[in-house]
mmCIF file of C-alpha atoms in Angstrom:
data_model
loop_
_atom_site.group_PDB
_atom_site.id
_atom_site.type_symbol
_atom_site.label_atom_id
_atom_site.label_comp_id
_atom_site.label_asym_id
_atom_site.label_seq_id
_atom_site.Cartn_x
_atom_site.Cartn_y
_atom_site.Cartn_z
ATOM 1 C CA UNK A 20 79.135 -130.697 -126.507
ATOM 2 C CA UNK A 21 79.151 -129.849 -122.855
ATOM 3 C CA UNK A 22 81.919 -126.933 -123.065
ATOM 4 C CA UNK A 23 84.636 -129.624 -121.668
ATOM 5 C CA UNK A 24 87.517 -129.997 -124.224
ATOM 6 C CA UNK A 25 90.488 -132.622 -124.351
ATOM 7 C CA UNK A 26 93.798 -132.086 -126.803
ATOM 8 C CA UNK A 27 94.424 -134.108 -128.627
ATOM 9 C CA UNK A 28 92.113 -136.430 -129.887
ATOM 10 C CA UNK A 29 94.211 -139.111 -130.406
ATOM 11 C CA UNK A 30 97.629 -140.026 -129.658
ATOM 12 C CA UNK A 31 99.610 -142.847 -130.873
ATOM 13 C CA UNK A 32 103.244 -143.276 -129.782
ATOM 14 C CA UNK A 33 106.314 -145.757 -129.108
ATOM 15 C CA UNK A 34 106.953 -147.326 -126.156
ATOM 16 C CA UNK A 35 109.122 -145.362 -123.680
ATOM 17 C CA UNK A 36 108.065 -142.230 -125.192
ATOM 18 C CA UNK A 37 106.197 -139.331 -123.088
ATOM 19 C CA UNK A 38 103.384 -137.793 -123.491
ATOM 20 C CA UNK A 39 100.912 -135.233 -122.309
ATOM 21 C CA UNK A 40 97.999 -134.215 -122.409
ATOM 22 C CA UNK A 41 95.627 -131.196 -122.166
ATOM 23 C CA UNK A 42 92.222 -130.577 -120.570
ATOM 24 C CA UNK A 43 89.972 -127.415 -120.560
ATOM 25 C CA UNK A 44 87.388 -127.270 -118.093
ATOM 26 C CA UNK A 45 83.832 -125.555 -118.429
ATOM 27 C CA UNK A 46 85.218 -122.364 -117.402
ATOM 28 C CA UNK A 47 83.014 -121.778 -113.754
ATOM 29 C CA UNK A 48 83.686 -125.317 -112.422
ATOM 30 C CA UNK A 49 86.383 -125.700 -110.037
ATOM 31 C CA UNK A 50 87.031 -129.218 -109.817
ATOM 32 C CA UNK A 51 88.505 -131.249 -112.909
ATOM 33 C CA UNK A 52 88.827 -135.330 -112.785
ATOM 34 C CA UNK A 53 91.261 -137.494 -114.979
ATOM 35 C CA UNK A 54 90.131 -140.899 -115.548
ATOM 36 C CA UNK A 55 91.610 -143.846 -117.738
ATOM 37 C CA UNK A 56 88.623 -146.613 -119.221
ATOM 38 C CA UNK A 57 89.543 -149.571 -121.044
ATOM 39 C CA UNK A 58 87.299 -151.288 -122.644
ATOM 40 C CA UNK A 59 84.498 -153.336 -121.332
ATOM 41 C CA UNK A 60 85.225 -150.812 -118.036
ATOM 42 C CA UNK A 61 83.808 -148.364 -116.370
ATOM 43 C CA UNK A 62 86.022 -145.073 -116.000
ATOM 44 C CA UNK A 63 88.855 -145.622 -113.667
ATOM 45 C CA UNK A 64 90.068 -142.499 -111.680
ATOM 46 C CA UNK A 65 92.940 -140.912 -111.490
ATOM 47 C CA UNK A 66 93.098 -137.759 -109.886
ATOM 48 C CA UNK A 67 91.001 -134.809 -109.519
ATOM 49 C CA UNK A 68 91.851 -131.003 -108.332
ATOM 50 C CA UNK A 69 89.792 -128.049 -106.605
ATOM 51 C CA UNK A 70 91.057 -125.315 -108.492
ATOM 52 C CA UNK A 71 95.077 -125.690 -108.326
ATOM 53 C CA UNK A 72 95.094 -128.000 -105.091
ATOM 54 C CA UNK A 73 95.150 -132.013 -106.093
ATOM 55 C CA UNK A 74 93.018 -133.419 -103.797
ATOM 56 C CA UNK A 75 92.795 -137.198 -104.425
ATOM 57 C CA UNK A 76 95.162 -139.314 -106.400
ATOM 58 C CA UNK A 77 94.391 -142.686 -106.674
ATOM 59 C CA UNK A 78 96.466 -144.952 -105.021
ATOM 60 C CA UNK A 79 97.132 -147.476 -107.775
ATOM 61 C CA UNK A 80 98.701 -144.807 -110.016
ATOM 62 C CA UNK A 81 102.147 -145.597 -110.792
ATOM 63 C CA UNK A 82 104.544 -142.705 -110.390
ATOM 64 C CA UNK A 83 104.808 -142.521 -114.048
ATOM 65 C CA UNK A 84 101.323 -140.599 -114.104
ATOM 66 C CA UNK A 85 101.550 -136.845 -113.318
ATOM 67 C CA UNK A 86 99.192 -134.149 -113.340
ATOM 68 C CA UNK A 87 99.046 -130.480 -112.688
ATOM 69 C CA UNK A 88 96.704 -127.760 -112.515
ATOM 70 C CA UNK A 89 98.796 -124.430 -112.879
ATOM 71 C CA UNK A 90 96.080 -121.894 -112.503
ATOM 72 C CA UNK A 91 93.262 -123.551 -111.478
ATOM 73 C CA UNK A 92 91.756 -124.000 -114.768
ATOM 74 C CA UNK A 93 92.950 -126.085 -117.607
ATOM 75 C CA UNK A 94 95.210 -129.280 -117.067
ATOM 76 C CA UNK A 95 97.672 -131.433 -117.859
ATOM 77 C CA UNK A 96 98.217 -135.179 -117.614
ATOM 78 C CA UNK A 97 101.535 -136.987 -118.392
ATOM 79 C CA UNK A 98 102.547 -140.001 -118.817
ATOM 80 C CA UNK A 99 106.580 -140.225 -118.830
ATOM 81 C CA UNK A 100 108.070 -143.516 -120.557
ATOM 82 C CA UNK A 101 104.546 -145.276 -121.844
ATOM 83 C CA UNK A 102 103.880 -148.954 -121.783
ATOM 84 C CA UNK A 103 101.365 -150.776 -124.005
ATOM 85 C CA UNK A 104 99.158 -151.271 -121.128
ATOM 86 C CA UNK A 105 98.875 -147.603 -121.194
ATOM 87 C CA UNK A 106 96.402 -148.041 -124.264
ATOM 88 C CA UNK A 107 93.325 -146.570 -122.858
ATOM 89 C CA UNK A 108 90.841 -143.620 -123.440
ATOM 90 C CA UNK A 109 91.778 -140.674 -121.188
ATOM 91 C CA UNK A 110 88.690 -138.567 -119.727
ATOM 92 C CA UNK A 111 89.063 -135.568 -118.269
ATOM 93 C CA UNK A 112 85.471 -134.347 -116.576
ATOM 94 C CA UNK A 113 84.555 -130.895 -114.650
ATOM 95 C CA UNK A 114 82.049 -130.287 -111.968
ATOM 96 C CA UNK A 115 81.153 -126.949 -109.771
ATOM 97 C CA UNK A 116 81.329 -128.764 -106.321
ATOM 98 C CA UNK A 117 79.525 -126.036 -104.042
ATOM 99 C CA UNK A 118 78.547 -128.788 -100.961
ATOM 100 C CA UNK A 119 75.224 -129.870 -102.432
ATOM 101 C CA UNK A 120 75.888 -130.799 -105.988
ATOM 102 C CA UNK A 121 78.823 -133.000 -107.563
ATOM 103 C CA UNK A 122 77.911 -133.260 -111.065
ATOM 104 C CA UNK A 123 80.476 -134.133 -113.682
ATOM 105 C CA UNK A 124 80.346 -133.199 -117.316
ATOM 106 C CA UNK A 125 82.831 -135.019 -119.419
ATOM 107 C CA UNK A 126 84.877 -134.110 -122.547
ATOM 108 C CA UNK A 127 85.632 -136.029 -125.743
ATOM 109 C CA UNK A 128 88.349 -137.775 -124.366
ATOM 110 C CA UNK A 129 91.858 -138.710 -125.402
ATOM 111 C CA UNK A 130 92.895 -142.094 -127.534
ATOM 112 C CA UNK A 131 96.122 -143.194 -126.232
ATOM 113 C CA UNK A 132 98.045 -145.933 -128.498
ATOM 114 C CA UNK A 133 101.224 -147.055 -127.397
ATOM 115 C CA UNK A 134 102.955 -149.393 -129.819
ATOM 116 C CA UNK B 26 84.091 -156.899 -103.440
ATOM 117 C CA UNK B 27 83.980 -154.276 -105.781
ATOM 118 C CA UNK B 28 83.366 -151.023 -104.800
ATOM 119 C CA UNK B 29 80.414 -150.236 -106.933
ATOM 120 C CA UNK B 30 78.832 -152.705 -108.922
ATOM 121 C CA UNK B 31 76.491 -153.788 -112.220
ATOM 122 C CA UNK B 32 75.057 -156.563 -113.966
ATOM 123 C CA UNK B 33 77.205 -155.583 -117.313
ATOM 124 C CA UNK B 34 74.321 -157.407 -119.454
ATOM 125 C CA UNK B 35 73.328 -157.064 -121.920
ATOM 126 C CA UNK B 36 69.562 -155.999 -120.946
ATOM 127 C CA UNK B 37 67.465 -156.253 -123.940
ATOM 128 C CA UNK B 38 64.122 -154.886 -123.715
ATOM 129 C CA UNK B 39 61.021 -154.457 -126.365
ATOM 130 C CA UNK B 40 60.631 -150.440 -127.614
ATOM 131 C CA UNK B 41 57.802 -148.844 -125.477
ATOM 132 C CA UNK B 42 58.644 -151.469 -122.391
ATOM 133 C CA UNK B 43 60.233 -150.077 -119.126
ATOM 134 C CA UNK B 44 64.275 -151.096 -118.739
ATOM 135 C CA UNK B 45 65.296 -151.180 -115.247
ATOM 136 C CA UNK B 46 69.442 -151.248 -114.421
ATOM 137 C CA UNK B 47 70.196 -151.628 -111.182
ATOM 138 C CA UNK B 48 73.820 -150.728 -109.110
ATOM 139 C CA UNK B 49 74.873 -151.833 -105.727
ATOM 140 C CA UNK B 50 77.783 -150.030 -103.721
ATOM 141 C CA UNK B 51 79.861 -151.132 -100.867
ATOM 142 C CA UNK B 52 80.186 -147.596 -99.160
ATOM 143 C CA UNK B 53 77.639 -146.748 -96.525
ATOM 144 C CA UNK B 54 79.081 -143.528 -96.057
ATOM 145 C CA UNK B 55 78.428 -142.247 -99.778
ATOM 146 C CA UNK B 56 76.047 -139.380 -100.288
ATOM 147 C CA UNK B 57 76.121 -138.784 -103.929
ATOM 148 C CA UNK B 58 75.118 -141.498 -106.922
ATOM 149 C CA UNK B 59 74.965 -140.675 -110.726
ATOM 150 C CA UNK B 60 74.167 -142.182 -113.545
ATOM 151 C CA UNK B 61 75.585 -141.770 -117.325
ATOM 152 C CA UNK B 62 74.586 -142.845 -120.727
ATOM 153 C CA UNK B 63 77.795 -144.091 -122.765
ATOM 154 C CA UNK B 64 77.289 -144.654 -126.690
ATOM 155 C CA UNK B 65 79.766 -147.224 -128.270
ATOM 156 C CA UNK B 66 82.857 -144.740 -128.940
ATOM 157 C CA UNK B 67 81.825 -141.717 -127.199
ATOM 158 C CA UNK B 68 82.283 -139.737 -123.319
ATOM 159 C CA UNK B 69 79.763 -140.576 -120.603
ATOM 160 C CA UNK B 70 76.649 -138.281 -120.652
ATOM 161 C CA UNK B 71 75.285 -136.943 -117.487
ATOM 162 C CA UNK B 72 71.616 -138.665 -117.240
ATOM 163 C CA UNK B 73 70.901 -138.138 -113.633
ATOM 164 C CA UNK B 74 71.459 -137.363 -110.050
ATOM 165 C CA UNK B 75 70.069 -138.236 -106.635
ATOM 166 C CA UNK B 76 71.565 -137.429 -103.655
ATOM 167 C CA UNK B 77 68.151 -138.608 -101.319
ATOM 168 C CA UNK B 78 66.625 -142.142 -100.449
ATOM 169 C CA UNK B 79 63.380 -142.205 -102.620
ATOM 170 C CA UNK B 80 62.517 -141.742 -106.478
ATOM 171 C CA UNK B 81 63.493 -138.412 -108.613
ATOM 172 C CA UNK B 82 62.274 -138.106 -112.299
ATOM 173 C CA UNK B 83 63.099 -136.479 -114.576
ATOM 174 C CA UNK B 84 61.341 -136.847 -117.998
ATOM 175 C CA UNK B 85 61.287 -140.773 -118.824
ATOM 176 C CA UNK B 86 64.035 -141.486 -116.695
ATOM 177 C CA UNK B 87 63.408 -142.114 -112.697
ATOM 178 C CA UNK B 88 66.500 -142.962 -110.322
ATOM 179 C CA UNK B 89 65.664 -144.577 -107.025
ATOM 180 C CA UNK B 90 68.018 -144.572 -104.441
ATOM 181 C CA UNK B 91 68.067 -147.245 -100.793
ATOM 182 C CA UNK B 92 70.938 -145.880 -98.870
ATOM 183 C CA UNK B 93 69.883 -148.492 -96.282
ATOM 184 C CA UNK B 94 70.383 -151.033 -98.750
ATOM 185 C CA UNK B 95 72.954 -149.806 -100.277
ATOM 186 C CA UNK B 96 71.023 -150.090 -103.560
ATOM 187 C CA UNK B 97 70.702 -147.329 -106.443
ATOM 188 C CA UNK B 98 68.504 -148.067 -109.882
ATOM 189 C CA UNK B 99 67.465 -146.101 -113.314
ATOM 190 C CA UNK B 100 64.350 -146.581 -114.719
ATOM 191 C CA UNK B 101 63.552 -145.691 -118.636
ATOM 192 C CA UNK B 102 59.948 -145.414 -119.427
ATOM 193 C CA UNK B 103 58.740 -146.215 -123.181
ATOM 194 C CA UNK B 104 62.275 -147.595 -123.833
ATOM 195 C CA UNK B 105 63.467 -146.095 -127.334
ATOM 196 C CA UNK B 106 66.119 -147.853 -129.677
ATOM 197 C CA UNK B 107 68.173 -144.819 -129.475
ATOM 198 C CA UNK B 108 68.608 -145.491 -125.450
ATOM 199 C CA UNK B 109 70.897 -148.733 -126.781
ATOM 200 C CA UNK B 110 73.599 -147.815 -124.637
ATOM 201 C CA UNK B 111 76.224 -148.472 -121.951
ATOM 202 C CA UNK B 112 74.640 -147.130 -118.828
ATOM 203 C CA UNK B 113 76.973 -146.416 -116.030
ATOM 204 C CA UNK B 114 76.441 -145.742 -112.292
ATOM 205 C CA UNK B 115 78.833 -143.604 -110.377
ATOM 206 C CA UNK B 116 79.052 -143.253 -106.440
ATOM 207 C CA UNK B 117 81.194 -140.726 -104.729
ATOM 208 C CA UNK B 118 82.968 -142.771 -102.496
ATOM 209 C CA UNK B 119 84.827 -141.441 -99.202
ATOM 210 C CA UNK B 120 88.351 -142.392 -98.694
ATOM 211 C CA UNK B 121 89.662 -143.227 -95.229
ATOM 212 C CA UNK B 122 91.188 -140.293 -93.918
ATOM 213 C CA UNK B 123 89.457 -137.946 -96.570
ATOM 214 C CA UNK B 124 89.543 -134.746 -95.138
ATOM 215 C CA UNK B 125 87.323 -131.304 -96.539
ATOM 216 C CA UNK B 126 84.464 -132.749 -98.371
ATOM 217 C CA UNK B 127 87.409 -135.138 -100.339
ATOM 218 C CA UNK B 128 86.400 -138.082 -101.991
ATOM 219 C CA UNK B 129 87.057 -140.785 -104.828
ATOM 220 C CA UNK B 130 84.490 -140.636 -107.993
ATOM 221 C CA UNK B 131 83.947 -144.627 -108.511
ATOM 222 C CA UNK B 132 82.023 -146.349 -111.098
ATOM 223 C CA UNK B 133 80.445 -149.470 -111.762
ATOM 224 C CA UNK B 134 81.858 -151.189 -115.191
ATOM 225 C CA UNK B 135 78.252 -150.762 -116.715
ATOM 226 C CA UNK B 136 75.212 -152.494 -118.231
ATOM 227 C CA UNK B 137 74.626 -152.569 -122.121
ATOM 228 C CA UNK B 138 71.202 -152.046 -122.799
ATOM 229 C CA UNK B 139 69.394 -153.185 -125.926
ATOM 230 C CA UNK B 140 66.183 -151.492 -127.241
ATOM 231 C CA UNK B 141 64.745 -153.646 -130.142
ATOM 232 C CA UNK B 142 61.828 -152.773 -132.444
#
């Protein structure tokens, strides 16, 4: 267990629904990563955040994808009006980025099934 | 060419011999390289860091890291069954126009190693 923790475990749902879902960080780190991996696939990133402030989205996201950071500590991802090629395991990670060190520690994950 | 990239195997070594995975990345401007131990099912496991050209060890693992080559590897000494894995190497890659210390966590789809008795 490396303190990171991802609600909920698995999600299955219809097409064209929405959903969302949580991430808690280890609670010292300031930057928290979403990333989507398929199969076969390394993890793919999505977006990550220094404390509130999104920093990097990747640019093949589709504008369905949106995540927020309130307070700089736990987070959100949500997907509005899922597609079966949304099937993936969602990864949220943590690291304390200070300038010299860029560690990630990742949590459990998320099982997204869209039928 | 992909950004980061790895033979995706499988490697199948002997227990006891040394498995060697290698990762190349396109990036000359990358600073930071990591590498993760996936089990079938499971999160990626932090195995190691190295942010310096040259070796770093850390129990039976050693990475090695060429910046000039553009070439990062992990090393398992006395290769155990339980190290059957997906091992994946990451590269922080900067963005054009990243600004503040910004950049894009990018990994390499992985190489399945296989420790038989």
């Amino acid at each position: 267990d490396t303190g990171v923790s991802q609600d909920p475990r698995h999600k299955i749902t219809k097409r064209g629904q929405n959903v969302t879902f949580r991430c808690d960080p280890i609670s010292e780190h300031n930057r928290l990563y979403w990333y989507r991996q398929t199969l076969g696939q390394g993890p793919e990133f999505l977006t990550y955040f220094q404390n509130e402030a999104q920093l990097e989205k990747s640019r093949l996201l589709s504008d369905r994808f949106s995540a927020e950071r309130p307070k700089g500590s736990f987070s959100t991802l949500e997907i509005q009006r899922t597609e079966q090629g949304d099937s993936a395991m969602y990864l949220c990670a943590s690291s304390l980025a200070d300038g010299a060190t860029y560690e990630q520690y990742f949590g459990p994950g998320t099982r997204l099934t869209v039928t | 060419q992909k950004e980061v990239e790895q033979n995706s195997g499988p490697l199948s070594v002997p227990e006891g011999a040394i498995a060697s995975l290698n990762c190349t990345y396109s990036d000359r401007g990358s600073q930071s390289f990591f590498w993760y131990r996936q089990y079938s099912g499971k999160s990626p496991e932090l195995i190691m860091s190295i942010y310096s050209n040259g070796d770093k060890e850390d129990g039976r693992f050693t990475a090695q890291l060429n910046k000039a080559s553009q070439y990062v590897s992990l090393l398992i000494r006395d290769s155990q069954p339980s190290d059957s894995a997906t091992y994946l190497c990451a590269v922080n890659i900067i963005p054009p126009l990243a600004s503040g210390g910004s950049y894009i966590p990018t990994f390499g789809r992985g190489t399945s190693l296989i420790v038989h008795p």
